[in-house]
Amino acid sequence: MIFYDCSTAPNPRRARMFIAEKGLDIETREVSIAKDEQLSEAFRAVNPRATIPVLVTDDGTVLTENLGIAAFLEAQFPEPPLMGRTPEEKGLVLTWNAIVEHQGGAPIAEALRNGHPAFKDRAIPGPSNHAQIPELAQRGRERVASFFEMLESRLTESPFVAGDVFSLADISAFVFVDFARVIKMRIPEDNAATLAWFQAIQSRPSASL
């Protein structure tokens, strides 16, 4: 297998943590977004959509989305389980992973890509250029604030995002919460449950990668 990574971006970090939690050693190739290497002819021969992460399996199948990469690795290497054991657990992990992506990851990206000068004309990832819309940056920040409150409510009643055990949903939430620093937003000081959860995930070896 070959894993195409970018050490500075959140979505590749999610896959990188998942791989580490599985205890796998996969050949890794770094693709620098800062140098626009994802737009190079060489990389687009691997993924025409010019996005990272990418996992190329031993039989040559190209997986270009975090959920697809996670599902493949979970099926190939079921221990330790990161996407639930029972049907109910599996459903909850995917439910909360989707909630975290849509209500956390998406607005952080919206705020960053529409508000930071480094993303001028690159407001949407991929091969095509798109102009920034400043109003979306402000909306994104408002949505991130709501995400922090939603996460606090969930973690007040559950030790982990999807239930009683660490899962893919925790990886996604942790990476997005950590990455929110790029738009100068952090966990509110009063959100004790989220702060405790964040510190617990941060202590895992995979979180240092």
GROMACS .gro file of C-alpha atoms in nm:
model
  209
    1MET     CA    1   0.000   0.000   0.000
    2ILE     CA    2   0.100   0.362  -0.051
    3PHE     CA    3  -0.034   0.649   0.160
    4TYR     CA    4  -0.019   1.003   0.021
    5ASP     CA    5   0.001   1.244   0.313
    6CYS     CA    6   0.041   1.614   0.387
    7SER     CA    7   0.184   1.685   0.731
    8THR     CA    8   0.024   2.030   0.762
    9ALA     CA    9  -0.337   1.956   0.661
   10PRO     CA   10  -0.618   1.821   0.883
   11ASN     CA   11  -0.774   1.560   0.655
   12PRO     CA   12  -0.450   1.369   0.593
   13ARG     CA   13  -0.386   1.384   0.969
   14ARG     CA   14  -0.716   1.205   1.029
   15ALA     CA   15  -0.605   0.917   0.807
   16ARG     CA   16  -0.257   0.925   0.959
   17MET     CA   17  -0.400   0.888   1.310
   18PHE     CA   18  -0.630   0.605   1.199
   19ILE     CA   19  -0.333   0.419   1.047
   20ALA     CA   20  -0.130   0.470   1.365
   21GLU     CA   21  -0.414   0.351   1.590
   22LYS     CA   22  -0.425   0.033   1.380
   23GLY     CA   23  -0.052  -0.013   1.437
   24LEU     CA   24   0.019  -0.023   1.064
   25ASP     CA   25   0.340   0.068   0.884
   26ILE     CA   26   0.244   0.188   0.536
   27GLU     CA   27   0.476   0.342   0.277
   28THR     CA   28   0.409   0.716   0.289
   29ARG     CA   29   0.471   0.989   0.034
   30GLU     CA   30   0.449   1.352   0.137
   31VAL     CA   31   0.256   1.591  -0.086
   32SER     CA   32   0.306   1.958   0.003
   33ILE     CA   33  -0.006   2.172  -0.029
   34ALA     CA   34   0.208   2.479   0.043
   35LYS     CA   35   0.404   2.404  -0.274
   36ASP     CA   36   0.088   2.314  -0.472
   37GLU     CA   37   0.221   1.963  -0.524
   38GLN     CA   38  -0.135   1.829  -0.515
   39LEU     CA   39  -0.191   2.013  -0.844
   40SER     CA   40   0.113   1.859  -1.013
   41GLU     CA   41   0.074   1.632  -1.313
   42ALA     CA   42   0.240   1.350  -1.120
   43PHE     CA   43  -0.003   1.360  -0.830
   44ARG     CA   44  -0.310   1.418  -1.045
   45ALA     CA   45  -0.219   1.096  -1.226
   46VAL     CA   46  -0.289   0.932  -0.888
   47ASN     CA   47  -0.589   1.146  -0.791
   48PRO     CA   48  -0.735   1.369  -1.065
   49ARG     CA   49  -0.940   1.552  -0.799
   50ALA     CA   50  -0.613   1.685  -0.653
   51THR     CA   51  -0.707   1.618  -0.291
   52ILE     CA   52  -0.523   1.449  -0.005
   53PRO     CA   53  -0.524   1.196   0.163
   54VAL     CA   54  -0.502   0.908  -0.081
   55LEU     CA   55  -0.448   0.539  -0.009
   56VAL     CA   56  -0.350   0.309  -0.295
   57THR     CA   57  -0.419  -0.052  -0.196
   58ASP     CA   58  -0.206  -0.351  -0.287
   59ASP     CA   59  -0.432  -0.431  -0.581
   60GLY     CA   60  -0.412  -0.073  -0.712
   61THR     CA   61  -0.747   0.056  -0.589
   62VAL     CA   62  -0.727   0.430  -0.525
   63LEU     CA   63  -0.915   0.557  -0.218
   64THR     CA   64  -0.941   0.936  -0.200
   65GLU     CA   65  -1.172   0.998   0.096
   66ASN     CA   66  -1.112   0.954   0.468
   67LEU     CA   67  -1.421   0.742   0.520
   68GLY     CA   68  -1.329   0.510   0.234
   69ILE     CA   69  -0.973   0.474   0.365
   70ALA     CA   70  -1.101   0.402   0.716
   71ALA     CA   71  -1.359   0.149   0.594
   72PHE     CA   72  -1.099  -0.037   0.390
   73LEU     CA   73  -0.844  -0.051   0.673
   74GLU     CA   74  -1.110  -0.151   0.927
   75ALA     CA   75  -1.214  -0.441   0.705
   76GLN     CA   76  -0.856  -0.549   0.639
   77PHE     CA   77  -0.734  -0.498   0.996
   78PRO     CA   78  -1.034  -0.527   1.231
   79GLU     CA   79  -0.834  -0.500   1.552
   80PRO     CA   80  -0.848  -0.272   1.734
   81PRO     CA   81  -1.194  -0.175   1.614
   82LEU     CA   82  -1.228   0.196   1.538
   83MET     CA   83  -1.567   0.188   1.367
   84GLY     CA   84  -1.772  -0.009   1.620
   85ARG     CA   85  -1.830  -0.378   1.690
   86THR     CA   86  -2.210  -0.410   1.707
   87PRO     CA   87  -2.453  -0.280   1.444
   88GLU     CA   88  -2.558  -0.005   1.685
   89GLU     CA   89  -2.198   0.100   1.752
   90LYS     CA   90  -2.117   0.104   1.380
   91GLY     CA   91  -2.420   0.322   1.316
   92LEU     CA   92  -2.330   0.565   1.593
   93VAL     CA   93  -1.967   0.598   1.479
   94LEU     CA   94  -2.070   0.685   1.125
   95THR     CA   95  -2.347   0.915   1.247
   96TRP     CA   96  -2.118   1.116   1.471
   97ASN     CA   97  -1.833   1.116   1.224
   98ALA     CA   98  -2.071   1.275   0.971
   99ILE     CA   99  -2.196   1.528   1.227
  100VAL     CA  100  -1.838   1.625   1.310
  101GLU     CA  101  -1.745   1.660   0.942
  102HIS     CA  102  -2.047   1.870   0.851
  103GLN     CA  103  -2.075   2.083   1.165
  104GLY     CA  104  -1.705   2.108   1.257
  105GLY     CA  105  -1.471   2.038   0.970
  106ALA     CA  106  -1.674   2.209   0.698
  107PRO     CA  107  -1.720   2.545   0.874
  108ILE     CA  108  -1.356   2.557   0.983
  109ALA     CA  109  -1.256   2.508   0.619
  110GLU     CA  110  -1.516   2.764   0.514
  111ALA     CA  111  -1.375   3.025   0.750
  112LEU     CA  112  -1.012   2.952   0.662
  113ARG     CA  113  -1.043   2.930   0.286
  114ASN     CA  114  -1.265   3.235   0.255
  115GLY     CA  115  -1.076   3.450   0.503
  116HIS     CA  116  -0.704   3.377   0.477
  117PRO     CA  117  -0.499   3.551   0.206
  118ALA     CA  118  -0.303   3.232   0.139
  119PHE     CA  119  -0.621   3.086  -0.013
  120LYS     CA  120  -0.691   3.371  -0.253
  121ASP     CA  121  -0.872   3.214  -0.551
  122ARG     CA  122  -0.842   2.873  -0.377
  123ALA     CA  123  -1.157   2.886  -0.165
  124ILE     CA  124  -1.249   2.528  -0.258
  125PRO     CA  125  -0.995   2.244  -0.273
  126GLY     CA  126  -0.946   2.059  -0.599
  127PRO     CA  127  -0.819   2.129  -0.949
  128SER     CA  128  -1.032   2.440  -1.016
  129ASN     CA  129  -0.985   2.789  -0.872
  130HIS     CA  130  -1.269   2.961  -0.686
  131ALA     CA  131  -1.281   3.315  -0.550
  132GLN     CA  132  -1.314   3.382  -0.178
  133ILE     CA  133  -1.644   3.502  -0.034
  134PRO     CA  134  -1.568   3.700   0.285
  135GLU     CA  135  -1.922   3.657   0.420
  136LEU     CA  136  -1.866   3.282   0.428
  137ALA     CA  137  -1.564   3.330   0.653
  138GLN     CA  138  -1.779   3.501   0.915
  139ARG     CA  139  -2.055   3.243   0.880
  140GLY     CA  140  -1.796   2.969   0.922
  141ARG     CA  141  -1.674   3.116   1.251
  142GLU     CA  142  -2.030   3.137   1.381
  143ARG     CA  143  -2.087   2.773   1.288
  144VAL     CA  144  -1.763   2.668   1.461
  145ALA     CA  145  -1.881   2.835   1.782
  146SER     CA  146  -2.203   2.633   1.760
  147PHE     CA  147  -2.000   2.318   1.696
  148PHE     CA  148  -1.802   2.369   2.017
  149GLU     CA  149  -2.126   2.396   2.213
  150MET     CA  150  -2.276   2.088   2.045
  151LEU     CA  151  -1.960   1.890   2.122
  152GLU     CA  152  -1.968   2.000   2.487
  153SER     CA  153  -2.328   1.885   2.518
  154ARG     CA  154  -2.243   1.546   2.368
  155LEU     CA  155  -1.930   1.490   2.579
  156THR     CA  156  -2.115   1.583   2.896
  157GLU     CA  157  -2.328   1.272   2.847
  158SER     CA  158  -2.076   1.043   2.673
  159PRO     CA  159  -1.706   0.975   2.745
  160PHE     CA  160  -1.626   0.962   2.373
  161VAL     CA  161  -1.793   1.125   2.075
  162ALA     CA  162  -1.974   0.814   1.948
  163GLY     CA  163  -2.022   0.634   2.277
  164ASP     CA  164  -1.824   0.448   2.540
  165VAL     CA  165  -1.509   0.372   2.339
  166PHE     CA  166  -1.256   0.565   2.130
  167SER     CA  167  -1.340   0.561   1.759
  168LEU     CA  168  -1.302   0.722   1.419
  169ALA     CA  169  -1.544   0.992   1.535
  170ASP     CA  170  -1.299   1.097   1.808
  171ILE     CA  171  -1.014   1.115   1.558
  172SER     CA  172  -1.215   1.342   1.329
  173ALA     CA  173  -1.339   1.564   1.612
  174PHE     CA  174  -0.994   1.591   1.772
  175VAL     CA  175  -0.823   1.689   1.447
  176PHE     CA  176  -1.084   1.951   1.363
  177VAL     CA  177  -1.090   2.099   1.713
  178ASP     CA  178  -0.711   2.122   1.709
  179PHE     CA  179  -0.707   2.270   1.358
  180ALA     CA  180  -0.951   2.543   1.460
  181ARG     CA  181  -0.646   2.728   1.590
  182VAL     CA  182  -0.582   2.845   1.230
  183ILE     CA  183  -0.896   3.060   1.252
  184LYS     CA  184  -0.803   3.160   1.609
  185MET     CA  185  -1.081   2.961   1.773
  186ARG     CA  186  -1.025   2.728   2.067
  187ILE     CA  187  -1.237   2.523   2.306
  188PRO     CA  188  -1.414   2.770   2.538
  189GLU     CA  189  -1.265   2.770   2.889
  190ASP     CA  190  -1.602   2.678   3.043
  191ASN     CA  191  -1.639   2.364   2.830
  192ALA     CA  192  -1.493   2.129   3.090
  193ALA     CA  193  -1.608   1.803   2.929
  194THR     CA  194  -1.457   1.893   2.592
  195LEU     CA  195  -1.131   2.009   2.748
  196ALA     CA  196  -1.096   1.682   2.943
  197TRP     CA  197  -1.175   1.477   2.632
  198PHE     CA  198  -0.930   1.676   2.421
  199GLN     CA  199  -0.648   1.626   2.674
  200ALA     CA  200  -0.719   1.252   2.684
  201ILE     CA  201  -0.704   1.217   2.305
  202GLN     CA  202  -0.397   1.441   2.289
  203SER     CA  203  -0.213   1.199   2.519
  204ARG     CA  204  -0.250   0.913   2.269
  205PRO     CA  205   0.068   0.846   2.065
  206SER     CA  206  -0.122   0.883   1.736
  207ALA     CA  207  -0.210   1.244   1.821
  208SER     CA  208   0.156   1.347   1.802
  209LEU     CA  209   0.182   1.246   1.436
   0.00000   0.00000   0.00000
